[in-house]
PDB file of C-alpha atoms in Angstrom:
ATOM      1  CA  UNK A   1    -120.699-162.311 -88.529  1.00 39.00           C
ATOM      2  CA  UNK A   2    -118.525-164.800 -89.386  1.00 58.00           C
ATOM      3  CA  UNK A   3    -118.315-168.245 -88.092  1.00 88.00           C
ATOM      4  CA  UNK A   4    -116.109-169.704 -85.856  1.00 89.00           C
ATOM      5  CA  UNK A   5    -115.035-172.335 -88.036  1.00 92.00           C
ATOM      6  CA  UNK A   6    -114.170-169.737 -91.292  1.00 93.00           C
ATOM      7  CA  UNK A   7    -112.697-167.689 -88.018  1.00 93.00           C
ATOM      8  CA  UNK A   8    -110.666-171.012 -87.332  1.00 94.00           C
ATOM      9  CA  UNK A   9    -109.785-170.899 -90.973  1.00 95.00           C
ATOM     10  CA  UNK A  10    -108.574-167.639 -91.411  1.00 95.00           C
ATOM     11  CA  UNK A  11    -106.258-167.888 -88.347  1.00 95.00           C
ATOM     12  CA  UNK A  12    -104.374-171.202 -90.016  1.00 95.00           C
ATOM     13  CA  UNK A  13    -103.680-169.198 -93.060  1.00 96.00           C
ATOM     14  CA  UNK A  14    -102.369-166.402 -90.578  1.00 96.00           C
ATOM     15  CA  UNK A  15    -100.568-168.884 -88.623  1.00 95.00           C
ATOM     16  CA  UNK A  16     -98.713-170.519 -92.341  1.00 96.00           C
ATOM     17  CA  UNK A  17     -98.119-166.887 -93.436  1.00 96.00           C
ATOM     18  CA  UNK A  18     -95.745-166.651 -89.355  1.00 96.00           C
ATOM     19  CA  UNK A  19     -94.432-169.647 -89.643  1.00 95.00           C
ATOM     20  CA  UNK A  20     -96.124-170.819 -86.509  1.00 94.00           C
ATOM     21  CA  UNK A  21     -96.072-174.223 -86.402  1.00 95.00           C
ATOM     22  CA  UNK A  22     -97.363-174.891 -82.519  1.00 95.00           C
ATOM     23  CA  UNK A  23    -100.563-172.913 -83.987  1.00 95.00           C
ATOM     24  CA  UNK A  24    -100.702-173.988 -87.341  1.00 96.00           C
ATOM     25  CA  UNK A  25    -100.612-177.101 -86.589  1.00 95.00           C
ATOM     26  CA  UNK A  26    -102.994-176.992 -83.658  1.00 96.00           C
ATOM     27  CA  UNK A  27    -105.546-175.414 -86.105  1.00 96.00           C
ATOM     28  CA  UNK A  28    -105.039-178.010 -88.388  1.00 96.00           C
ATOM     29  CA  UNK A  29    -105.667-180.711 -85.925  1.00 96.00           C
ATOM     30  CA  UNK A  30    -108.903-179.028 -84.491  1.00 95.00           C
ATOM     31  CA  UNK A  31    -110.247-178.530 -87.789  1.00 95.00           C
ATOM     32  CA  UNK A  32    -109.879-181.957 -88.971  1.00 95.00           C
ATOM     33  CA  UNK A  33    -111.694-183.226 -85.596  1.00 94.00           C
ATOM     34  CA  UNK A  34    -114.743-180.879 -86.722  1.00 93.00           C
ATOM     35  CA  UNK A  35    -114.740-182.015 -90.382  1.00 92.00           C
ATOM     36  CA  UNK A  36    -114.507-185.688 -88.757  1.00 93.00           C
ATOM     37  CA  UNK A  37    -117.367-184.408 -86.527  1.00 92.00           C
ATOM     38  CA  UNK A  38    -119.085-182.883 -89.814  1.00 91.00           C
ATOM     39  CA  UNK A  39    -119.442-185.984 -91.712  1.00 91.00           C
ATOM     40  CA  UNK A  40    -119.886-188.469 -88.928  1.00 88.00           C
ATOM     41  CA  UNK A  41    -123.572-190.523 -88.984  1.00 80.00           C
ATOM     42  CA  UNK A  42    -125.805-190.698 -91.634  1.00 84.00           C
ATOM     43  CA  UNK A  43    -125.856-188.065 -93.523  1.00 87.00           C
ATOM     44  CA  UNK A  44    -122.949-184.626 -93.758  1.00 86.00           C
ATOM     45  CA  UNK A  45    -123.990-181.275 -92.159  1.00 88.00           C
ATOM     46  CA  UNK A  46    -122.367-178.501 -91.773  1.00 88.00           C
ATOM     47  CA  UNK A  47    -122.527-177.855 -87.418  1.00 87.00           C
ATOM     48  CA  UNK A  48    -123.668-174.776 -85.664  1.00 87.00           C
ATOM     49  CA  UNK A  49    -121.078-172.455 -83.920  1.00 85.00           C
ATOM     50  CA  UNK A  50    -122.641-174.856 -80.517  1.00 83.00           C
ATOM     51  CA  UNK A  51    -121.899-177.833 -81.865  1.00 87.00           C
ATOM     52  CA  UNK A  52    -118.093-176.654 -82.510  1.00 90.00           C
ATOM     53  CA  UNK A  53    -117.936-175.645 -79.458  1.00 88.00           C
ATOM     54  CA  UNK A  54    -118.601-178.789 -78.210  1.00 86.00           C
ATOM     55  CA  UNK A  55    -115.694-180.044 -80.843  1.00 91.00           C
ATOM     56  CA  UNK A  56    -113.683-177.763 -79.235  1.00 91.00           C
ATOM     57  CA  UNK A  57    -113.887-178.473 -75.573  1.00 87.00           C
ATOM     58  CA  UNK A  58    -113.766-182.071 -76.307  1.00 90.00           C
ATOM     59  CA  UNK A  59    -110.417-181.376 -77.834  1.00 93.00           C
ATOM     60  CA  UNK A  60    -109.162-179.157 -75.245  1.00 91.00           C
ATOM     61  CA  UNK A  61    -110.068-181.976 -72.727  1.00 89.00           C
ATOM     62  CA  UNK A  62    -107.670-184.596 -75.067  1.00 93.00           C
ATOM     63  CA  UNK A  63    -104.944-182.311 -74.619  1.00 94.00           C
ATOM     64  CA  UNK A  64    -105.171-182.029 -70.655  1.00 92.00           C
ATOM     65  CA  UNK A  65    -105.583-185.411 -70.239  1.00 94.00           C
ATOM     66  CA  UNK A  66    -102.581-186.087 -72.135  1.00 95.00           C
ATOM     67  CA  UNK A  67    -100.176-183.304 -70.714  1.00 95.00           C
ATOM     68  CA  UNK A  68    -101.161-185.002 -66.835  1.00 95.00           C
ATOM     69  CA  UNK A  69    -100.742-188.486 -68.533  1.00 95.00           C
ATOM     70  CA  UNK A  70     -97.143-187.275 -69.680  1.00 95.00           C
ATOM     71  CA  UNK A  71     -96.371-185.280 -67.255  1.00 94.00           C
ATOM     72  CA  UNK A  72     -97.176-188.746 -64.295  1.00 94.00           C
ATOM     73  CA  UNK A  73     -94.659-190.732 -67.435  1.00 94.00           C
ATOM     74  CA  UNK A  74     -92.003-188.314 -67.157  1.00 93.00           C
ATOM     75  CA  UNK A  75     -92.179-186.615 -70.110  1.00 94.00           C
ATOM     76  CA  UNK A  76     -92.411-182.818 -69.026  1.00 93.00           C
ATOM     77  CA  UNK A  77     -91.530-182.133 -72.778  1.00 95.00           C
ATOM     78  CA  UNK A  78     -94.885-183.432 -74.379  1.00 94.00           C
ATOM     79  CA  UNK A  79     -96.572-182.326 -71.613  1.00 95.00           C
ATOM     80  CA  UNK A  80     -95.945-178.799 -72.027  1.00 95.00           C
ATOM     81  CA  UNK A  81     -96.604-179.323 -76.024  1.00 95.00           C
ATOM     82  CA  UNK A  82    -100.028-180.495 -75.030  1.00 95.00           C
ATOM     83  CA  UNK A  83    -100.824-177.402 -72.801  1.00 95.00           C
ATOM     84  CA  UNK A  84     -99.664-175.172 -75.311  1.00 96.00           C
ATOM     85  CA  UNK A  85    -102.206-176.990 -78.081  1.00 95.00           C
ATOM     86  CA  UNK A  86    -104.838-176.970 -75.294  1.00 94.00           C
ATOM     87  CA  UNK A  87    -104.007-173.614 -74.877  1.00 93.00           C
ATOM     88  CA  UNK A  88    -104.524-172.422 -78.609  1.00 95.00           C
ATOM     89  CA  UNK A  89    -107.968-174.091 -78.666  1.00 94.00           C
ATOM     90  CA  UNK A  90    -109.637-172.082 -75.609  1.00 90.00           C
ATOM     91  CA  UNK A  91    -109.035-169.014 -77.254  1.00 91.00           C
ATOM     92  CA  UNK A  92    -112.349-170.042 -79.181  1.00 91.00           C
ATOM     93  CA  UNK A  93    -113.855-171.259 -76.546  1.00 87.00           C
ATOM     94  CA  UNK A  94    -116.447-168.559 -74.802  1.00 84.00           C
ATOM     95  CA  UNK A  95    -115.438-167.166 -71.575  1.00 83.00           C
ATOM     96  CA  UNK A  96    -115.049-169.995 -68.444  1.00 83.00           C
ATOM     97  CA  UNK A  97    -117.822-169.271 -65.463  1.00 83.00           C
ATOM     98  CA  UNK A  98    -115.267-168.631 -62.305  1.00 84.00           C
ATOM     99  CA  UNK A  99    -116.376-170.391 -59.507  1.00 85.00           C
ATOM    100  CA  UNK A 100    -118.711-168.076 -58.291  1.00 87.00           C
ATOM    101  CA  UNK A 101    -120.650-167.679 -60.936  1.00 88.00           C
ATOM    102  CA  UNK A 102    -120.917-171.553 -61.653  1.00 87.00           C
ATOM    103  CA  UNK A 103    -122.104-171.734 -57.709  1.00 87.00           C
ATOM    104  CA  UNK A 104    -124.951-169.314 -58.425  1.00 90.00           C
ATOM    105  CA  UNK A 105    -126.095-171.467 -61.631  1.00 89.00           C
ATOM    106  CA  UNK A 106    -126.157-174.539 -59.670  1.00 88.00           C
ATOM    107  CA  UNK A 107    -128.037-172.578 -56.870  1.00 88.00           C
ATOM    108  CA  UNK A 108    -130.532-171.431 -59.239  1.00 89.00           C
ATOM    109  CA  UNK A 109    -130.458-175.244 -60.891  1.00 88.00           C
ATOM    110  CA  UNK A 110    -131.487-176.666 -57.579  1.00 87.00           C
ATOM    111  CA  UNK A 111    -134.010-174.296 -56.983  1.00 87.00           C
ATOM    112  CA  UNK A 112    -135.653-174.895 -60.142  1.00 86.00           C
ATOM    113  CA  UNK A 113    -135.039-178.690 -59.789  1.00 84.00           C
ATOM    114  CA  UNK A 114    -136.627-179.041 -55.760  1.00 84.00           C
ATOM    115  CA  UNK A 115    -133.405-181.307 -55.494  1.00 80.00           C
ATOM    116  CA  UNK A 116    -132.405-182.025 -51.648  1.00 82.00           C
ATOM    117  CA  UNK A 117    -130.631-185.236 -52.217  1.00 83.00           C
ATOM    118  CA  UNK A 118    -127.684-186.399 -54.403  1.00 83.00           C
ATOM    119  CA  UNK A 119    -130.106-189.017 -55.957  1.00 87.00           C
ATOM    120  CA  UNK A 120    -131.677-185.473 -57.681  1.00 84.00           C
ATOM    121  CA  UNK A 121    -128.434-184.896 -59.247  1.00 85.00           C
ATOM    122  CA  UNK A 122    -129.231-185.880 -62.606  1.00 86.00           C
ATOM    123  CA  UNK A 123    -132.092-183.472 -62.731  1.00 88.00           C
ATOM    124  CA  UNK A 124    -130.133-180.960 -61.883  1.00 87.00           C
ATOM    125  CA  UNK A 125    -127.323-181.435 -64.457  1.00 88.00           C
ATOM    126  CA  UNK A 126    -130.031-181.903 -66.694  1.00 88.00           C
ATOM    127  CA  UNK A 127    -131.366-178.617 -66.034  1.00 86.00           C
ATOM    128  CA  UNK A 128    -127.514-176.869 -65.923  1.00 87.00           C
ATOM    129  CA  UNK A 129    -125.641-178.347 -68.752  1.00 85.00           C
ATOM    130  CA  UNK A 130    -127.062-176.048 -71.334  1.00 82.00           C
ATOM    131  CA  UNK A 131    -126.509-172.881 -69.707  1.00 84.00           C
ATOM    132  CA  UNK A 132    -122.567-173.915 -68.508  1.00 83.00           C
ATOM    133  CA  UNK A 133    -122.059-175.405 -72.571  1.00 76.00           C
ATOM    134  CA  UNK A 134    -118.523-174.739 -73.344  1.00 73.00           C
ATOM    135  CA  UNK A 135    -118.073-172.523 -70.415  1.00 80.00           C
ATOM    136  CA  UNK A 136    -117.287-174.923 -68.008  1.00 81.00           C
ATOM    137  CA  UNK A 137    -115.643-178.506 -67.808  1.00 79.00           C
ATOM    138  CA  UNK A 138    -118.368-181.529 -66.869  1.00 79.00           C
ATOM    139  CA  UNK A 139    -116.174-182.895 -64.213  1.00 82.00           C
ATOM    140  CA  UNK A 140    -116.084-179.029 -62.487  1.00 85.00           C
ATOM    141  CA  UNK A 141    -119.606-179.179 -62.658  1.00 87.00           C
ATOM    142  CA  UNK A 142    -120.681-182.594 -61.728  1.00 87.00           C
ATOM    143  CA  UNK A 143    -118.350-181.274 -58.357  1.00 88.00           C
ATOM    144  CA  UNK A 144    -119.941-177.902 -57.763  1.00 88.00           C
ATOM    145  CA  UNK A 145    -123.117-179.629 -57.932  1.00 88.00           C
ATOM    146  CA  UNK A 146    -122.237-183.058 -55.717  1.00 89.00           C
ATOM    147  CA  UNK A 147    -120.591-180.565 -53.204  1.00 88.00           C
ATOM    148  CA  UNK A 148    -123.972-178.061 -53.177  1.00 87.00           C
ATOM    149  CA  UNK A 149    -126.111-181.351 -52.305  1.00 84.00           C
ATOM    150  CA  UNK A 150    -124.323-183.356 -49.995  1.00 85.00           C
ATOM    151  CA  UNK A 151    -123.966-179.575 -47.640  1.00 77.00           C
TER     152      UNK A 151
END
């Protein structure tokens, strides 16, 4: 199996051979964030398919933030450049939980937690962010579980 990152690879040279530059570039700027990530502390490594997905939604999150932030400065344009990067990314991010199944996570996160107050809420996130990693935004998930234990 291949990683995602030669995956990520193999899809730029696809991308030159088309002559797409919304993609190619997109690739391009993605995998310079995870060399950037590669090489940052210490020492170099080489990161695990996780830790690019982490890269990965990072990124994804950049471009959102910047199509609202053009989009509230009038620059639909930009905006709708941003999406389409944003856009390009996901595909190699795994599947997003729908709402329902991010609901029954933070039930079970609770649960296993004995949270009954929002001061337990760090607990629980504690206990949820590894099994929601790359499938669903912090921000949706800090919500889902705020909403669960203020009801």
């Amino acid at each position: 199996m291949t990683s995602l990152k030669d995956r990520m690879k193999s899809d730029l040279t696809a991308a030159m051979r088309a002559r797409d530059d919304l993609r190619k570039g997109t690739l391009r700027m993605t995998l310079a964030a995870i060399g950037t990530a590669e090489v940052a502390g210490d020492t170099a490594k080489q990161l695990s398919d996780n830790e690019i997905i982490t890269v990965l939604t990072r990124e994804v999150k950049r471009r959102r933030e910047a199509a609202e932030a053009f989009r509230t400065g009038g620059r639909a344009e930009s905006a709708e450049r941003e999406e389409a990067e944003a856009a390009v990314i996901a595909e190699y991010l795994p599947a997003q939980l729908s709402e329902a199944e991010l609901a029954e996570l933070v039930e079970q996160a609770v649960a296993e937690a004995g949270a009954t107050t929002p001061r337990d809420m760090g607990t629980v996130m504690k206990l949820l962010q590894p099994k929601v990693a790359g499938r669903a935004e912090g921000r949706m998930v800090a919500d889902a579980v705020k909403q669960r234990l203020t009801s």
